[in-house]
Coordinates of C-alpha atoms in Angstrom, one line a residue:
X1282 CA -20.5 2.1 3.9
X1283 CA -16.9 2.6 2.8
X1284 CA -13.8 0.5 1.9
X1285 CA -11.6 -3.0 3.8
X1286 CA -8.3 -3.5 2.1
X1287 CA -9.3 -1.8 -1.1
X1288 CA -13.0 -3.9 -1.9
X1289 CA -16.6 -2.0 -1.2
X1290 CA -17.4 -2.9 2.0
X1291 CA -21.3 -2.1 3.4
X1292 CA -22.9 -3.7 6.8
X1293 CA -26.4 -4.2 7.6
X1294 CA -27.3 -3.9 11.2
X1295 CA -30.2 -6.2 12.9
X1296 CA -30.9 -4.0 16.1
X1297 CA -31.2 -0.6 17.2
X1298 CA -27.6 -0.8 19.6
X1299 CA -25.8 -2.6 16.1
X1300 CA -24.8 -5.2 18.5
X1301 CA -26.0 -7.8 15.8
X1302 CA -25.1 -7.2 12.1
X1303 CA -23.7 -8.8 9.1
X1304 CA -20.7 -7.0 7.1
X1305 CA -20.5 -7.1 3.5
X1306 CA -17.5 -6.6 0.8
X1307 CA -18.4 -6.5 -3.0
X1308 CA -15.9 -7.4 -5.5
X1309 CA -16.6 -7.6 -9.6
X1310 CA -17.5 -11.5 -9.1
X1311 CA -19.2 -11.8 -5.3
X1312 CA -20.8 -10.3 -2.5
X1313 CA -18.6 -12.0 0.0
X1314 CA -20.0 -12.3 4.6
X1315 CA -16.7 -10.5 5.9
X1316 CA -18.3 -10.6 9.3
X1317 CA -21.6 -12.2 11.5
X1318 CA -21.8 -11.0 15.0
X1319 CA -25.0 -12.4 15.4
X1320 CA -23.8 -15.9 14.9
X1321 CA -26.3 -18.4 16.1
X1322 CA -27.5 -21.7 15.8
X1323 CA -30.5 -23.8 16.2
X1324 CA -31.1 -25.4 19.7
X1325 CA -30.5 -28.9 19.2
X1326 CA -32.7 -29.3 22.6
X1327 CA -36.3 -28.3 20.6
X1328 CA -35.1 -27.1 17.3
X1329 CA -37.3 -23.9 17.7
X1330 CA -35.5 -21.1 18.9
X1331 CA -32.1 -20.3 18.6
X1332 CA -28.3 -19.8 20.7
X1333 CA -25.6 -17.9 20.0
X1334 CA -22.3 -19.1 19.4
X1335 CA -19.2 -19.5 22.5
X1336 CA -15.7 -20.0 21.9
X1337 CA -14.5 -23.0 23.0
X1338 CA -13.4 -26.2 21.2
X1339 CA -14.1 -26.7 17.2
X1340 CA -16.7 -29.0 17.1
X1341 CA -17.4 -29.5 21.0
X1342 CA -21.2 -28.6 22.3
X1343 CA -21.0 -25.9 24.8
X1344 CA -24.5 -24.8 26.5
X1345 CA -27.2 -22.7 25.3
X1346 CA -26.7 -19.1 25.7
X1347 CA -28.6 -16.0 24.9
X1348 CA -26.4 -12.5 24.5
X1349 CA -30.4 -10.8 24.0
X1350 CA -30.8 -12.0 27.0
X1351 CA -28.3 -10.3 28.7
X1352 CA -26.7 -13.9 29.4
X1353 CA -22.8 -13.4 30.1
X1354 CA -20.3 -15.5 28.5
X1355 CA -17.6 -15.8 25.6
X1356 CA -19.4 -15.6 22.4
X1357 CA -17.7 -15.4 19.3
X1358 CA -18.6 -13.9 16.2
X1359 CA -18.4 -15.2 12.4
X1360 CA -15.9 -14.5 10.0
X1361 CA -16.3 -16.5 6.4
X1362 CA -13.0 -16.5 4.1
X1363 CA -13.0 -17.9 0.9
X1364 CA -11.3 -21.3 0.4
X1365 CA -9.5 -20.2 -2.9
X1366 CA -8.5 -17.5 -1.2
X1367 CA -8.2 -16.5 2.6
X1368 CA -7.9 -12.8 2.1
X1369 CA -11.5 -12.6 1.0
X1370 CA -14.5 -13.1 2.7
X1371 CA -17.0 -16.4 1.6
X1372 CA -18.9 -15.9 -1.3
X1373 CA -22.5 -14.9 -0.5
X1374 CA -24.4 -14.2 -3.6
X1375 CA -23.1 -13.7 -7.5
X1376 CA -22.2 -10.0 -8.0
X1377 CA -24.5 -10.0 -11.2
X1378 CA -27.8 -11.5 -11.7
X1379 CA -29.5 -12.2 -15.0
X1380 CA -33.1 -10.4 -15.0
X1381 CA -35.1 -13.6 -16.8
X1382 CA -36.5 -14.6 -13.8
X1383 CA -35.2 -17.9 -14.5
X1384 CA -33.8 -19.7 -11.2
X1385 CA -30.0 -20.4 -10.8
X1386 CA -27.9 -22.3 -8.6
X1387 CA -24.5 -21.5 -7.3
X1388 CA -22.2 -23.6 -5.2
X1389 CA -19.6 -22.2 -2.5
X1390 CA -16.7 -23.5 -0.6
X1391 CA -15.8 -20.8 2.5
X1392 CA -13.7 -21.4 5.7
X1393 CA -15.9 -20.8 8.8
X1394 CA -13.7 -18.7 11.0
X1395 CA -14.6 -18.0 14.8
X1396 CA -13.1 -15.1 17.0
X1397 CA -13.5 -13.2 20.2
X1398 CA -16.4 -10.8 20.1
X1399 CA -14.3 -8.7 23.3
X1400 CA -11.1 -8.9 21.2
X1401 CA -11.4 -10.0 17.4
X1402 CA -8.8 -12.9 17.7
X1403 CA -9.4 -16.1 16.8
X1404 CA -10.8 -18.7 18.8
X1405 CA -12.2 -22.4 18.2
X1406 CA -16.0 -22.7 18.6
X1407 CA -18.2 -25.3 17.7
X1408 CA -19.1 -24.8 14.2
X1409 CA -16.3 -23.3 12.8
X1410 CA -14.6 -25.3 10.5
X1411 CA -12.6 -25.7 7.3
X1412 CA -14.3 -26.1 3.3
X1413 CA -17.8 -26.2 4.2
X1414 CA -19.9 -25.9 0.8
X1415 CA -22.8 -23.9 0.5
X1416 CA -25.6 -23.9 -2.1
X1417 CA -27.9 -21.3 -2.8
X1418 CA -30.5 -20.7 -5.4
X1419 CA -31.0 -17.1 -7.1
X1420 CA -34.1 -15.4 -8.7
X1421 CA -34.6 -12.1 -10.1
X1422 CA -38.7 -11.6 -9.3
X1423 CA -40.7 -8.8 -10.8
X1424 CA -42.1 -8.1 -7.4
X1425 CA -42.7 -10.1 -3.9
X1426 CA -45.6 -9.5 -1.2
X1427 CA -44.5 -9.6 2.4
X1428 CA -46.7 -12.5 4.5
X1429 CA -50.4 -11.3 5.7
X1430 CA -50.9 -8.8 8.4
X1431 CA -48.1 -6.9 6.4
X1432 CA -48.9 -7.6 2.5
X1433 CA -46.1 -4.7 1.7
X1434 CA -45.5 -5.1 -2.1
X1435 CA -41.8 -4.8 -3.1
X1436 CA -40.7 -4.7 -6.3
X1437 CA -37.2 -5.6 -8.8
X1438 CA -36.4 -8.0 -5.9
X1439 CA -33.7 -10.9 -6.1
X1440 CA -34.7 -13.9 -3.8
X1441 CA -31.8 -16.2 -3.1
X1442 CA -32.4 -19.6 -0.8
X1443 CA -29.7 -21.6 1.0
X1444 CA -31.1 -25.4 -0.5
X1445 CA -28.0 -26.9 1.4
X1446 CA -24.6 -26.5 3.7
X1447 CA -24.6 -23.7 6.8
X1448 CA -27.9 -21.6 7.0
X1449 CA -30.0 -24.5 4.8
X1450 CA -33.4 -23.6 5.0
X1451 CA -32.8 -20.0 5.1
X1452 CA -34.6 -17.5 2.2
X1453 CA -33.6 -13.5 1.6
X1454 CA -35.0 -11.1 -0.4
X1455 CA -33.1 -7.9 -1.7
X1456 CA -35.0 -5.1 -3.4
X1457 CA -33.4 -2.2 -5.5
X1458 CA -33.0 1.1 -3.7
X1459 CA -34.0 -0.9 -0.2
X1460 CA -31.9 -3.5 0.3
X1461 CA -32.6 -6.3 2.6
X1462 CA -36.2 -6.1 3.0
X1463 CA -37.1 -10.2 4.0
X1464 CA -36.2 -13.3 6.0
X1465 CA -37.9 -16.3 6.1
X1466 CA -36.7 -19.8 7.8
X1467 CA -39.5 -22.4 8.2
X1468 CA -42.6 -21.0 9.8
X1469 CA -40.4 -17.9 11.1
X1470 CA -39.9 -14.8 9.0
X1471 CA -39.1 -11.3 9.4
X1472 CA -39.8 -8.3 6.7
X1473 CA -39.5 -4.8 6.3
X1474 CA -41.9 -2.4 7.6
X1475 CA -41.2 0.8 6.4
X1476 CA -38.2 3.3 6.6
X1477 CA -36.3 5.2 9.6
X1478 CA -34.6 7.9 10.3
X1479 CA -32.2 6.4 12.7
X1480 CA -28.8 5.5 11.7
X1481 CA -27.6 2.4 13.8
X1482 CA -23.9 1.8 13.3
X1483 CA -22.3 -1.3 14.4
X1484 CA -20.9 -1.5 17.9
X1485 CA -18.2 -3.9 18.2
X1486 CA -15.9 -2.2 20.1
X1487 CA -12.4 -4.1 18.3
X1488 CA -13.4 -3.4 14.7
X1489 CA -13.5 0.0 13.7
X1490 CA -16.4 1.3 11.3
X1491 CA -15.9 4.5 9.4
X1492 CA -18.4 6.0 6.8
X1493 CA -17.1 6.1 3.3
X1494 CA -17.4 6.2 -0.6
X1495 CA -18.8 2.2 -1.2
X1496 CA -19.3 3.1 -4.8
X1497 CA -15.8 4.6 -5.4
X1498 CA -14.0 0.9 -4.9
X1499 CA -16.6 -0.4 -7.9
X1500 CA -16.7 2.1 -10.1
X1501 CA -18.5 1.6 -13.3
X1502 CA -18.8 -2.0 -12.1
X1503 CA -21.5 -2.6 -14.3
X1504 CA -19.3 -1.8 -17.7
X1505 CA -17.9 -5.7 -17.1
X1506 CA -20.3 -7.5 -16.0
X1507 CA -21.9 -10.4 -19.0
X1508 CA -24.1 -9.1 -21.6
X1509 CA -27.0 -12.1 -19.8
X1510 CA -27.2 -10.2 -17.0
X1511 CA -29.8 -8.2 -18.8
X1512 CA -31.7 -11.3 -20.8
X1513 CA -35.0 -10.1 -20.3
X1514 CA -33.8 -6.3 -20.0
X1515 CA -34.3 -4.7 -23.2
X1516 CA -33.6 -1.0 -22.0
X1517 CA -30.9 -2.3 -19.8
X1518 CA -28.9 -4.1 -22.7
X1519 CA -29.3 -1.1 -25.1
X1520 CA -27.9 1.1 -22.1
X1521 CA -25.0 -1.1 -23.0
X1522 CA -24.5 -1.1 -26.7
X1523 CA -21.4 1.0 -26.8
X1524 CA -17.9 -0.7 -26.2
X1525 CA -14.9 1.3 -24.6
X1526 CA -11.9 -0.3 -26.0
X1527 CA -10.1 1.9 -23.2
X1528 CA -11.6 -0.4 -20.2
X1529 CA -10.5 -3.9 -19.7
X1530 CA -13.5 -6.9 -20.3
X1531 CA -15.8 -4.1 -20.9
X1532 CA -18.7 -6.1 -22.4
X1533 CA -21.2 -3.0 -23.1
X1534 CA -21.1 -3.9 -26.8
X1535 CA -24.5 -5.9 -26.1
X1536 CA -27.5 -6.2 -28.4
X1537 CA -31.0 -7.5 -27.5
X1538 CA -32.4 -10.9 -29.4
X1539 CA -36.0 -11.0 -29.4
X1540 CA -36.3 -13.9 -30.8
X1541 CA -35.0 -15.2 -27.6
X1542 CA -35.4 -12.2 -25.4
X1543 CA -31.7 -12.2 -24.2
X1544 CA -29.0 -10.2 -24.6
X1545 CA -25.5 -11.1 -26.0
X1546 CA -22.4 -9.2 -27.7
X1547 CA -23.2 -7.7 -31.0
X1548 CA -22.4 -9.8 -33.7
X1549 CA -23.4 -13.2 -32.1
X1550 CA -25.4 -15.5 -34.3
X1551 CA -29.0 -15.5 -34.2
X1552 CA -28.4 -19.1 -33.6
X1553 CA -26.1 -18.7 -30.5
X1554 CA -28.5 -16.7 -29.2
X1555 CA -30.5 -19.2 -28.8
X1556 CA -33.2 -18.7 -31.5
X1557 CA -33.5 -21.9 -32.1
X1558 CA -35.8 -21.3 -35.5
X1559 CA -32.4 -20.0 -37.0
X1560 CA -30.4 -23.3 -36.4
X1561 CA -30.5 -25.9 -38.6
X1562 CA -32.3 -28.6 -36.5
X1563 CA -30.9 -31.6 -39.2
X1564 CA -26.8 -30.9 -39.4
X1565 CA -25.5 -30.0 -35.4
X1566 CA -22.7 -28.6 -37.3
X1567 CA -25.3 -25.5 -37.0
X1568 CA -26.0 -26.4 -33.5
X1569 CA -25.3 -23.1 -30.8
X1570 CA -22.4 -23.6 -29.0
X1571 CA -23.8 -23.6 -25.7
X1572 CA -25.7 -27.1 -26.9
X1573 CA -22.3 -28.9 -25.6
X1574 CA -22.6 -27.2 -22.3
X1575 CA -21.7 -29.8 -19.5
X1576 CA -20.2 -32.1 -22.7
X1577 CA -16.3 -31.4 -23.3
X1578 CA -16.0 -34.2 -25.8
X1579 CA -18.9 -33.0 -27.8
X1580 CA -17.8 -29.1 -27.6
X1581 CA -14.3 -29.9 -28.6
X1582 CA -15.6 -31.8 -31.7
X1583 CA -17.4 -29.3 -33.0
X1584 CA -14.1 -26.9 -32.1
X1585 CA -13.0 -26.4 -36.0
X1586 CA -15.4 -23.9 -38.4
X1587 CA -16.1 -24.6 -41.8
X1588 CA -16.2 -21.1 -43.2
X1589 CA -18.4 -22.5 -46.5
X1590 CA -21.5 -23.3 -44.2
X1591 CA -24.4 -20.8 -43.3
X1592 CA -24.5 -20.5 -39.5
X1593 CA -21.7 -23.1 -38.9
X1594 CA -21.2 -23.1 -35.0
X1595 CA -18.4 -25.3 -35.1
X1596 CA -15.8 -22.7 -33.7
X1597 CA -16.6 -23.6 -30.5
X1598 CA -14.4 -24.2 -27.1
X1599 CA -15.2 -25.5 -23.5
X1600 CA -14.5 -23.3 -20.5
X1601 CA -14.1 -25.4 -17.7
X1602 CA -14.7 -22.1 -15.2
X1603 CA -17.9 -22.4 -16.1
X1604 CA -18.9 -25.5 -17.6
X1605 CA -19.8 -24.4 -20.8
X1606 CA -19.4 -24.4 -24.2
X1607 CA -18.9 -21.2 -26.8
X1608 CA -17.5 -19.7 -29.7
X1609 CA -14.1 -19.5 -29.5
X1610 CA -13.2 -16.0 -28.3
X1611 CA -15.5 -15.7 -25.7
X1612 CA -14.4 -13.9 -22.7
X1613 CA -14.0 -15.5 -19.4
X1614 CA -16.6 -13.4 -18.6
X1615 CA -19.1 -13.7 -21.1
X1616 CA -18.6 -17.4 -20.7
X1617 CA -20.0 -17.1 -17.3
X1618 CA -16.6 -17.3 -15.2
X1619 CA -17.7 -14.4 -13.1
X1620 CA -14.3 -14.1 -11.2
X1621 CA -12.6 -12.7 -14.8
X1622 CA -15.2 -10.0 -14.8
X1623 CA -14.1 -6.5 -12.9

């Protein structure tokens, strides 16, 4: 764990020699893939096991090769960037995640970079490639139960699945205080076991890996981040019922709804909370915002408040960042556009 260019940085290494690992950086809005040595792809020969990727030309087959298997040759390792942005790496997973256990899906668009794993310059390989979109689903679950002979019980886990673009197919699970504890891809999967007392560092030899303060580069992180992400979190939006004028898009001014078990910014109307039994089912002029979401004509008529009528949700605004829309005022963050939230 430690710091590149200023963001958190943390790896997670595969194998004992940390020959094979995947390198992290955390940011208020993503956890972005910096780096994936253990780049590989299915065999297109039987589709059931798996070859590593060779620099050579973008899009051009080369043969299957094995680095486990002590096969020589010139493999290259991964190196996502974002498409908006080049100096970060491609968007993995959302940096905050509501605890409803309600599934969510988020939509990427990373460059696939390739380079040398000998030297760390670039080189072409055959799946590299500009804007390639990922999709991924997200769930917060109360607990998960590794596959039989292992039936390990984890618990406060987030399961996210890759429904479409590189890595389709494949399913992780992340549980507080442990980390990456599960794999799963078709009929193959791969779980935790237990803890060790070895400390496996990764060992390619052109990028250097120094130990370091990851939570110093996001400190407080969690004083920004939407009131939602603790719907379903009563203690968890209390924690963050005191607002710090002093700290930029600090949201902790949150308050719990019961009546819809979420949590929003103090003040919000019963109705925008979504307690439905509060709105005024006959006028939509006491509609929630948030019933225009996906609809900019419809938010933007209901965009001027009548200050004579109970519960009138007509102060409302569309924020394209995040397809949504809410009463005028909103943060960028609160609104759901996760890249204004630090």
């Amino acid at each position: 764990m430690g710091t590149l260019n200023g963001a958190a940085r943390f790896v997670y290494v595969k194998n004992p020699d940390g020959k094979d690992f995947e390198e992290f950086t955390a940011d208020g809005s993503y956890i972005r893939l910096w780096t994936d040595s253990s780049f590989a792809y299915l065999n297109p020969q039987d589709n059931t096991d798996y070859c590593d990727e060779q620099c050579g030309g973008q899009g051009v087959p080369t043969d299957c090769k094995r680095q486990w298997q002590g096969t020589q040759g010139d493999y290259a390792y991964q190196a996502p960037r974002d498409a908006a942005n080049t100096s970060l790496g491609g968007p993995r997973i959302p940096r905050f995640i509501p605890l409803d256990n309600q599934v969510r899906t988020y939509s990427f668009v990373s460059h696939i970079r390739s380079k040398h794993e000998n030297n760390c310059t670039d080189c072409d390989s055959w799946h590299e490639g500009d804007n390639q979109g990922n999709t991924i689903t997200v769930q917060h679950l109360d607990s998960v139960t590794s596959p039989a002979p292992l039936n390990k019980k984890f618990t406060d886990v987030i399961k996210m699945s890759i429904t479409a673009g590189p890595g389709a197919g494949e399913t992780y699970y992340y549980a507080r205080g442990m980390g990456w504890v599960g794999y799963q891809s078709g009929g193959f999967w791969n779980w935790v076991t237990g803890r060790s007392s070895a400390t496996p560092v990764p060992s390619l030899s052109c990028l250097n890996y120094s130990q370091g303060s990851f939570c110093s580069a996001i400190p407080n992180a969690d004083e920004s981040a939407p009131c939602s992400v603790w719907d379903g979190d009563v203690s968890g939006c209390d924690a963050h019922g005191i607002s710090d004028s002093n700290k930029a898009n600090d949201t902790q001014n949150c308050a719990y709804y019961f009546c819809s078990n979420s949590c929003r910014p103090q003040g919000t109307s019963n109705c925008e909370a979504g307690c439905s039994a509060y709105c005024n089912s006959a006028d939509s002029e006491t509609f929630a915002c948030r019933t225009w979401d996906g609809n900019v004509s419809g938010c933007d008529a209901h965009g001027i408040s009548d200050p004579n009528k109970a519960n009138d949700t007509q102060n409302c605004a569309y924020y394209f960042c995040s397809n949504s829309c809410r009463p005028q005022g909103t943060s960028n963050c609160e609104a759901g556009c996760y890249s204004y939230c630090f």
